[in-house]
Amino acid sequence: MRIAQLHRPVVAAAANLSRIAPPTTLRQLQESLGQLRIGLNNAAVEGRRHAAVKSQGMYKLRDSSTIPKKLGAKKSGDSYVIPGNIIYKQRGTIWFPGENCGMGRDHTIFAKATGYVKYYKDPAKHPKRQYIGVVFDKADKLPYLPHAMRKRRLNMTASPIPPPQPEPPLSASGIPNQVVRQGYGRNPHPRYERVIKLARDGSYAYREESWRLGTLVRTEKRKLGSRRVAMRHRRRRAKAIALEMRAEREDKIARRKEALDAQRVAKMKRFREYRARRAEEAAKNAAGTPPVKPEPPRAEA
């Protein structure tokens, strides 16, 4: 409100009113206020407040605290795309996939071939649906005629892929072409199996292939879906880790038990040999041979 701006004129009007006789009439008051051009319907005097935002139509203030969905067209008509490029993001099927295009589970239209984007309608398929397609030639128009020649890339012919030749187990120099290293434990996991091949540069060195080295790195996958799905994945992963640790613990106990059994068998064998020597010495002593003091058996820890 602009009441502060009216301070001085109001003071002047009050001074003029003080000069008038005490019985002031309504007409005299209107004449005095008329000099200031102030009416009874003046918004500045009444203190009206207008709306900051319109309440009708499409104009309204949106909540800025929400995450933007970033929907809409990402590629315009005649734009160049490669396989995998997102063309249109939507909620629901506003646009449908056409030539050389696909649709994801969130209704996102993406390109399946290299070419140019075309927005079109195909009454032969559906009278009201609108499609997005990709053409190889920028001058082409969609949809194609029903009996038109099929459009495809040139310099691409179907050729049979020959099967790989079996590799001999031994090289020309007589050493094995590859060495397989098993994992640790009684039942090693195939994940820990390492295949090392002989180098082809004549250095007689064994090297591991690059793609096999990449499989040794275990990274955490990106979580998809809701929190419930992420919790299910965490429980499944924790259960798998617990089972793997339990298998390792049982394997360690079994190997220790086997080692103790082997020590026990060896100890009993030594005692049997000791008793046999004592019996043989006793027989020799009975025949008159001087006795020989035998060494007692030693038990290894």
mmCIF file of N, CA, C and O in Angstrom, residues 22-98:
data_model
loop_
_atom_site.group_PDB
_atom_site.id
_atom_site.type_symbol
_atom_site.label_atom_id
_atom_site.label_comp_id
_atom_site.label_asym_id
_atom_site.label_seq_id
_atom_site.Cartn_x
_atom_site.Cartn_y
_atom_site.Cartn_z
ATOM 1 N N PRO A 22 -16.343 24.638 12.578
ATOM 2 C CA PRO A 22 -16.470 23.322 13.248
ATOM 3 C C PRO A 22 -17.571 22.447 12.692
ATOM 4 O O PRO A 22 -17.342 21.272 12.471
ATOM 5 N N PRO A 23 -18.753 22.938 12.431
ATOM 6 C CA PRO A 23 -19.769 22.025 11.881
ATOM 7 C C PRO A 23 -19.481 21.685 10.405
ATOM 8 O O PRO A 23 -20.027 22.320 9.496
ATOM 9 N N THR A 24 -18.541 20.758 10.198
ATOM 10 C CA THR A 24 -18.138 20.382 8.841
ATOM 11 C C THR A 24 -19.149 19.393 8.288
ATOM 12 O O THR A 24 -19.497 18.404 8.938
ATOM 13 N N THR A 25 -19.568 19.681 7.052
ATOM 14 C CA THR A 25 -20.536 18.807 6.404
ATOM 15 C C THR A 25 -19.824 17.783 5.540
ATOM 16 O O THR A 25 -18.615 17.891 5.268
ATOM 17 N N LEU A 26 -20.564 16.795 5.096
ATOM 18 C CA LEU A 26 -20.003 15.753 4.234
ATOM 19 C C LEU A 26 -19.596 16.323 2.888
ATOM 20 O O LEU A 26 -18.605 15.903 2.296
ATOM 21 N N ARG A 27 -20.343 17.346 2.423
ATOM 22 C CA ARG A 27 -20.008 17.954 1.137
ATOM 23 C C ARG A 27 -18.686 18.693 1.196
ATOM 24 O O ARG A 27 -17.869 18.609 0.270
ATOM 25 N N GLN A 28 -18.469 19.394 2.281
ATOM 26 C CA GLN A 28 -17.194 20.083 2.434
ATOM 27 C C GLN A 28 -16.026 19.085 2.504
ATOM 28 O O GLN A 28 -14.950 19.327 1.958
ATOM 29 N N LEU A 29 -16.235 17.957 3.177
ATOM 30 C CA LEU A 29 -15.173 16.936 3.261
ATOM 31 C C LEU A 29 -14.872 16.352 1.893
ATOM 32 O O LEU A 29 -13.721 16.136 1.525
ATOM 33 N N GLN A 30 -15.929 16.131 1.067
ATOM 34 C CA GLN A 30 -15.704 15.595 -0.269
ATOM 35 C C GLN A 30 -14.978 16.604 -1.143
ATOM 36 O O GLN A 30 -14.132 16.225 -1.966
ATOM 37 N N GLU A 31 -15.303 17.915 -0.969
ATOM 38 C CA GLU A 31 -14.595 18.931 -1.752
ATOM 39 C C GLU A 31 -13.129 18.989 -1.375
ATOM 40 O O GLU A 31 -12.245 19.130 -2.221
ATOM 41 N N SER A 32 -12.838 18.852 -0.102
ATOM 42 C CA SER A 32 -11.434 18.900 0.327
ATOM 43 C C SER A 32 -10.653 17.690 -0.174
ATOM 44 O O SER A 32 -9.514 17.800 -0.619
ATOM 45 N N LEU A 33 -11.275 16.531 -0.128
ATOM 46 C CA LEU A 33 -10.599 15.329 -0.630
ATOM 47 C C LEU A 33 -10.545 15.316 -2.146
ATOM 48 O O LEU A 33 -9.679 14.671 -2.740
ATOM 49 N N GLY A 34 -11.474 16.022 -2.796
ATOM 50 C CA GLY A 34 -11.463 16.083 -4.252
ATOM 51 C C GLY A 34 -10.265 16.837 -4.781
ATOM 52 O O GLY A 34 -9.822 16.607 -5.905
ATOM 53 N N GLN A 35 -9.775 17.796 -3.964
ATOM 54 C CA GLN A 35 -8.574 18.502 -4.384
ATOM 55 C C GLN A 35 -7.373 17.552 -4.489
ATOM 56 O O GLN A 35 -6.472 17.777 -5.282
ATOM 57 N N LEU A 36 -7.365 16.519 -3.642
ATOM 58 C CA LEU A 36 -6.274 15.522 -3.691
ATOM 59 C C LEU A 36 -6.578 14.383 -4.656
ATOM 60 O O LEU A 36 -5.778 13.464 -4.801
ATOM 61 N N ARG A 37 -7.778 14.439 -5.285
ATOM 62 C CA ARG A 37 -8.194 13.375 -6.206
ATOM 63 C C ARG A 37 -8.222 12.007 -5.506
ATOM 64 O O ARG A 37 -7.764 10.996 -6.023
ATOM 65 N N ILE A 38 -8.737 12.004 -4.316
ATOM 66 C CA ILE A 38 -8.868 10.764 -3.553
ATOM 67 C C ILE A 38 -10.338 10.449 -3.449
ATOM 68 O O ILE A 38 -11.122 11.235 -2.908
ATOM 69 N N GLY A 39 -10.722 9.302 -3.987
ATOM 70 C CA GLY A 39 -12.097 8.875 -3.928
ATOM 71 C C GLY A 39 -12.297 7.772 -2.914
ATOM 72 O O GLY A 39 -11.350 7.250 -2.301
ATOM 73 N N LEU A 40 -13.566 7.424 -2.699
ATOM 74 C CA LEU A 40 -13.859 6.362 -1.736
ATOM 75 C C LEU A 40 -13.467 4.993 -2.272
ATOM 76 O O LEU A 40 -13.312 4.049 -1.508
ATOM 77 N N ASN A 41 -13.327 4.886 -3.617
ATOM 78 C CA ASN A 41 -12.966 3.595 -4.228
ATOM 79 C C ASN A 41 -11.487 3.507 -4.581
ATOM 80 O O ASN A 41 -11.086 2.671 -5.383
ATOM 81 N N ASN A 42 -10.649 4.370 -4.038
ATOM 82 C CA ASN A 42 -9.219 4.348 -4.338
ATOM 83 C C ASN A 42 -8.570 3.153 -3.639
ATOM 84 O O ASN A 42 -8.728 2.969 -2.427
ATOM 85 N N ALA A 43 -7.804 2.343 -4.430
ATOM 86 C CA ALA A 43 -7.183 1.132 -3.863
ATOM 87 C C ALA A 43 -6.092 1.485 -2.882
ATOM 88 O O ALA A 43 -5.843 0.744 -1.927
ATOM 89 N N ALA A 44 -5.396 2.627 -3.117
ATOM 90 C CA ALA A 44 -4.303 2.997 -2.221
ATOM 91 C C ALA A 44 -4.822 3.339 -0.832
ATOM 92 O O ALA A 44 -4.178 3.074 0.176
ATOM 93 N N VAL A 45 -6.020 3.963 -0.765
ATOM 94 C CA VAL A 45 -6.596 4.330 0.529
ATOM 95 C C VAL A 45 -7.226 3.124 1.200
ATOM 96 O O VAL A 45 -7.079 2.902 2.403
ATOM 97 N N GLU A 46 -7.939 2.322 0.437
ATOM 98 C CA GLU A 46 -8.620 1.164 1.023
ATOM 99 C C GLU A 46 -7.645 0.056 1.406
ATOM 100 O O GLU A 46 -7.960 -0.762 2.256
ATOM 101 N N GLY A 47 -6.458 -0.009 0.784
ATOM 102 C CA GLY A 47 -5.487 -1.045 1.117
ATOM 103 C C GLY A 47 -5.818 -2.395 0.527
ATOM 104 O O GLY A 47 -5.721 -3.402 1.216
ATOM 105 N N ARG A 48 -6.240 -2.459 -0.742
ATOM 106 C CA ARG A 48 -6.514 -3.742 -1.381
ATOM 107 C C ARG A 48 -5.208 -4.500 -1.643
ATOM 108 O O ARG A 48 -4.162 -3.904 -1.854
ATOM 109 N N ARG A 49 -5.330 -5.801 -1.679
ATOM 110 C CA ARG A 49 -4.182 -6.666 -1.990
ATOM 111 C C ARG A 49 -4.593 -7.613 -3.115
ATOM 112 O O ARG A 49 -5.556 -8.360 -2.969
ATOM 113 N N HIS A 50 -3.847 -7.569 -4.213
ATOM 114 C CA HIS A 50 -4.146 -8.404 -5.356
ATOM 115 C C HIS A 50 -3.379 -9.719 -5.256
ATOM 116 O O HIS A 50 -2.343 -9.807 -4.581
ATOM 117 N N ALA A 51 -3.862 -10.736 -5.943
ATOM 118 C CA ALA A 51 -3.223 -12.066 -5.925
ATOM 119 C C ALA A 51 -1.870 -12.018 -6.635
ATOM 120 O O ALA A 51 -1.733 -11.386 -7.688
ATOM 121 N N ALA A 52 -0.866 -12.670 -6.051
ATOM 122 C CA ALA A 52 0.467 -12.727 -6.664
ATOM 123 C C ALA A 52 0.516 -13.740 -7.800
ATOM 124 O O ALA A 52 1.350 -13.621 -8.702
ATOM 125 N N VAL A 53 -0.362 -14.761 -7.746
ATOM 126 C CA VAL A 53 -0.364 -15.813 -8.764
ATOM 127 C C VAL A 53 -1.797 -16.006 -9.244
ATOM 128 O O VAL A 53 -2.727 -16.062 -8.437
ATOM 129 N N LYS A 54 -1.952 -16.129 -10.551
ATOM 130 C CA LYS A 54 -3.287 -16.359 -11.102
ATOM 131 C C LYS A 54 -3.759 -17.759 -10.728
ATOM 132 O O LYS A 54 -2.993 -18.713 -10.729
ATOM 133 N N SER A 55 -5.029 -17.849 -10.413
ATOM 134 C CA SER A 55 -5.588 -19.136 -9.974
ATOM 135 C C SER A 55 -6.265 -19.892 -11.098
ATOM 136 O O SER A 55 -6.742 -20.996 -10.882
ATOM 137 N N GLN A 56 -6.337 -19.331 -12.277
ATOM 138 C CA GLN A 56 -7.002 -19.988 -13.383
ATOM 139 C C GLN A 56 -6.013 -20.195 -14.518
ATOM 140 O O GLN A 56 -4.977 -19.531 -14.596
ATOM 141 N N GLY A 57 -6.326 -21.148 -15.377
ATOM 142 C CA GLY A 57 -5.468 -21.399 -16.521
ATOM 143 C C GLY A 57 -4.305 -22.310 -16.170
ATOM 144 O O GLY A 57 -4.263 -22.960 -15.127
ATOM 145 N N MET A 58 -3.298 -22.342 -17.046
ATOM 146 C CA MET A 58 -2.142 -23.218 -16.879
ATOM 147 C C MET A 58 -1.041 -22.578 -16.057
ATOM 148 O O MET A 58 -0.069 -23.235 -15.694
ATOM 149 N N TYR A 59 -1.137 -21.287 -15.755
ATOM 150 C CA TYR A 59 -0.063 -20.612 -15.037
ATOM 151 C C TYR A 59 -0.219 -20.862 -13.543
ATOM 152 O O TYR A 59 -1.256 -20.576 -12.942
ATOM 153 N N LYS A 60 0.814 -21.410 -12.943
ATOM 154 C CA LYS A 60 0.821 -21.609 -11.495
ATOM 155 C C LYS A 60 2.256 -21.855 -11.042
ATOM 156 O O LYS A 60 3.118 -22.259 -11.814
ATOM 157 N N LEU A 61 2.512 -21.587 -9.788
ATOM 158 C CA LEU A 61 3.839 -21.829 -9.223
ATOM 159 C C LEU A 61 3.982 -23.311 -8.921
ATOM 160 O O LEU A 61 3.150 -23.894 -8.232
ATOM 161 N N ARG A 62 5.052 -23.891 -9.405
ATOM 162 C CA ARG A 62 5.283 -25.315 -9.184
ATOM 163 C C ARG A 62 6.215 -25.507 -7.989
ATOM 164 O O ARG A 62 7.034 -24.655 -7.688
ATOM 165 N N ASP A 63 6.071 -26.680 -7.371
ATOM 166 C CA ASP A 63 6.901 -26.987 -6.215
ATOM 167 C C ASP A 63 8.329 -27.255 -6.683
ATOM 168 O O ASP A 63 8.571 -28.159 -7.483
ATOM 169 N N SER A 64 9.275 -26.453 -6.181
ATOM 170 C CA SER A 64 10.671 -26.595 -6.604
ATOM 171 C C SER A 64 11.426 -27.645 -5.812
ATOM 172 O O SER A 64 12.593 -27.909 -6.103
ATOM 173 N N SER A 65 10.777 -28.244 -4.809
ATOM 174 C CA SER A 65 11.468 -29.236 -3.986
ATOM 175 C C SER A 65 11.404 -30.638 -4.581
ATOM 176 O O SER A 65 12.062 -31.542 -4.080
ATOM 177 N N THR A 66 10.595 -30.849 -5.615
ATOM 178 C CA THR A 66 10.483 -32.177 -6.213
ATOM 179 C C THR A 66 11.610 -32.405 -7.216
ATOM 180 O O THR A 66 12.199 -31.455 -7.740
ATOM 181 N N ILE A 67 11.891 -33.660 -7.487
ATOM 182 C CA ILE A 67 12.943 -34.011 -8.439
ATOM 183 C C ILE A 67 12.392 -33.829 -9.852
ATOM 184 O O ILE A 67 11.339 -34.371 -10.177
ATOM 185 N N PRO A 68 13.085 -33.093 -10.725
ATOM 186 C CA PRO A 68 12.564 -32.921 -12.100
ATOM 187 C C PRO A 68 12.598 -34.226 -12.864
ATOM 188 O O PRO A 68 13.557 -35.006 -12.781
ATOM 189 N N LYS A 69 11.537 -34.505 -13.599
ATOM 190 C CA LYS A 69 11.435 -35.739 -14.378
ATOM 191 C C LYS A 69 12.105 -35.619 -15.752
ATOM 192 O O LYS A 69 12.431 -36.622 -16.349
ATOM 193 N N LYS A 70 12.260 -34.388 -16.248
ATOM 194 C CA LYS A 70 12.942 -34.146 -17.516
ATOM 195 C C LYS A 70 12.323 -34.952 -18.656
ATOM 196 O O LYS A 70 12.994 -35.699 -19.368
ATOM 197 N N LEU A 71 11.006 -34.816 -18.795
ATOM 198 C CA LEU A 71 10.289 -35.514 -19.850
ATOM 199 C C LEU A 71 10.293 -34.675 -21.125
ATOM 200 O O LEU A 71 10.636 -33.489 -21.110
ATOM 201 N N GLY A 72 9.888 -35.308 -22.211
ATOM 202 C CA GLY A 72 9.756 -34.589 -23.470
ATOM 203 C C GLY A 72 10.733 -35.095 -24.518
ATOM 204 O O GLY A 72 11.389 -36.130 -24.360
ATOM 205 N N ALA A 73 10.821 -34.352 -25.612
ATOM 206 C CA ALA A 73 11.656 -34.748 -26.752
ATOM 207 C C ALA A 73 13.113 -34.431 -26.458
ATOM 208 O O ALA A 73 13.450 -33.333 -26.014
ATOM 209 N N LYS A 74 13.974 -35.408 -26.698
ATOM 210 C CA LYS A 74 15.415 -35.226 -26.562
ATOM 211 C C LYS A 74 16.097 -35.068 -27.915
ATOM 212 O O LYS A 74 17.229 -34.578 -27.961
ATOM 213 N N LYS A 75 15.435 -35.505 -28.981
ATOM 214 C CA LYS A 75 15.950 -35.347 -30.332
ATOM 215 C C LYS A 75 14.829 -34.828 -31.218
ATOM 216 O O LYS A 75 13.725 -35.381 -31.214
ATOM 217 N N SER A 76 15.091 -33.772 -31.954
ATOM 218 C CA SER A 76 14.080 -33.211 -32.853
ATOM 219 C C SER A 76 14.105 -33.949 -34.189
ATOM 220 O O SER A 76 14.908 -34.850 -34.419
ATOM 221 N N GLY A 77 13.204 -33.547 -35.077
ATOM 222 C CA GLY A 77 13.140 -34.170 -36.386
ATOM 223 C C GLY A 77 14.407 -33.952 -37.196
ATOM 224 O O GLY A 77 15.038 -32.878 -37.114
ATOM 225 N N ASP A 78 14.814 -34.970 -37.953
ATOM 226 C CA ASP A 78 16.015 -34.959 -38.791
ATOM 227 C C ASP A 78 17.301 -34.895 -37.976
ATOM 228 O O ASP A 78 18.360 -34.577 -38.517
ATOM 229 N N SER A 79 17.226 -35.202 -36.671
ATOM 230 C CA SER A 79 18.449 -35.243 -35.853
ATOM 231 C C SER A 79 19.164 -36.568 -36.050
ATOM 232 O O SER A 79 18.534 -37.621 -36.218
ATOM 233 N N TYR A 80 20.474 -36.509 -36.007
ATOM 234 C CA TYR A 80 21.283 -37.717 -36.195
ATOM 235 C C TYR A 80 21.393 -38.460 -34.869
ATOM 236 O O TYR A 80 21.709 -37.861 -33.826
ATOM 237 N N VAL A 81 21.130 -39.763 -34.893
ATOM 238 C CA VAL A 81 21.186 -40.590 -33.687
ATOM 239 C C VAL A 81 21.968 -41.860 -33.995
ATOM 240 O O VAL A 81 22.133 -42.249 -35.152
ATOM 241 N N ILE A 82 22.435 -42.482 -32.930
ATOM 242 C CA ILE A 82 23.107 -43.769 -33.015
ATOM 243 C C ILE A 82 22.332 -44.754 -32.150
ATOM 244 O O ILE A 82 21.478 -44.340 -31.347
ATOM 245 N N PRO A 83 22.585 -46.047 -32.281
ATOM 246 C CA PRO A 83 21.830 -47.020 -31.473
ATOM 247 C C PRO A 83 21.980 -46.760 -29.977
ATOM 248 O O PRO A 83 23.079 -46.589 -29.459
ATOM 249 N N GLY A 84 20.843 -46.693 -29.299
ATOM 250 C CA GLY A 84 20.827 -46.455 -27.867
ATOM 251 C C GLY A 84 20.496 -45.034 -27.476
ATOM 252 O O GLY A 84 20.235 -44.777 -26.296
ATOM 253 N N ASN A 85 20.501 -44.095 -28.398
ATOM 254 C CA ASN A 85 20.176 -42.707 -28.062
ATOM 255 C C ASN A 85 18.698 -42.580 -27.692
ATOM 256 O O ASN A 85 17.829 -43.131 -28.363
ATOM 257 N N ILE A 86 18.422 -41.831 -26.640
ATOM 258 C CA ILE A 86 17.041 -41.573 -26.215
ATOM 259 C C ILE A 86 16.463 -40.466 -27.090
ATOM 260 O O ILE A 86 17.047 -39.387 -27.221
ATOM 261 N N ILE A 87 15.289 -40.727 -27.657
ATOM 262 C CA ILE A 87 14.640 -39.750 -28.541
ATOM 263 C C ILE A 87 13.529 -39.013 -27.809
ATOM 264 O O ILE A 87 13.391 -37.797 -27.953
ATOM 265 N N TYR A 88 12.727 -39.748 -27.022
ATOM 266 C CA TYR A 88 11.584 -39.122 -26.368
ATOM 267 C C TYR A 88 11.346 -39.821 -25.034
ATOM 268 O O TYR A 88 11.319 -41.049 -24.965
ATOM 269 N N LYS A 89 11.173 -39.014 -23.964
ATOM 270 C CA LYS A 89 10.835 -39.544 -22.640
ATOM 271 C C LYS A 89 9.406 -39.118 -22.310
ATOM 272 O O LYS A 89 9.055 -37.935 -22.456
ATOM 273 N N GLN A 90 8.609 -40.055 -21.831
ATOM 274 C CA GLN A 90 7.191 -39.787 -21.626
ATOM 275 C C GLN A 90 6.661 -40.660 -20.501
ATOM 276 O O GLN A 90 7.291 -41.620 -20.077
ATOM 277 N N ARG A 91 5.470 -40.292 -20.034
ATOM 278 C CA ARG A 91 4.709 -41.091 -19.086
ATOM 279 C C ARG A 91 3.467 -41.574 -19.814
ATOM 280 O O ARG A 91 2.547 -40.794 -20.077
ATOM 281 N N GLY A 92 3.467 -42.827 -20.160
ATOM 282 C CA GLY A 92 2.390 -43.326 -20.997
ATOM 283 C C GLY A 92 2.804 -43.301 -22.459
ATOM 284 O O GLY A 92 3.861 -42.791 -22.828
ATOM 285 N N THR A 93 1.965 -43.844 -23.295
ATOM 286 C CA THR A 93 2.291 -43.957 -24.720
ATOM 287 C C THR A 93 1.702 -42.789 -25.495
ATOM 288 O O THR A 93 0.707 -42.921 -26.199
ATOM 289 N N ILE A 94 2.315 -41.623 -25.340
ATOM 290 C CA ILE A 94 1.944 -40.491 -26.184
ATOM 291 C C ILE A 94 2.475 -40.719 -27.604
ATOM 292 O O ILE A 94 1.799 -40.467 -28.584
ATOM 293 N N TRP A 95 3.710 -41.207 -27.688
ATOM 294 C CA TRP A 95 4.327 -41.592 -28.955
ATOM 295 C C TRP A 95 4.630 -43.089 -28.916
ATOM 296 O O TRP A 95 4.944 -43.643 -27.861
ATOM 297 N N PHE A 96 4.568 -43.728 -30.080
ATOM 298 C CA PHE A 96 4.821 -45.161 -30.181
ATOM 299 C C PHE A 96 6.082 -45.394 -31.011
ATOM 300 O O PHE A 96 6.396 -44.588 -31.906
ATOM 301 N N PRO A 97 6.802 -46.492 -30.760
ATOM 302 C CA PRO A 97 8.011 -46.767 -31.555
ATOM 303 C C PRO A 97 7.654 -47.200 -32.968
ATOM 304 O O PRO A 97 6.778 -48.044 -33.175
ATOM 305 N N GLY A 98 8.354 -46.624 -33.933
ATOM 306 C CA GLY A 98 8.116 -46.955 -35.327
ATOM 307 C C GLY A 98 9.306 -47.664 -35.950
ATOM 308 O O GLY A 98 9.864 -48.599 -35.378
#
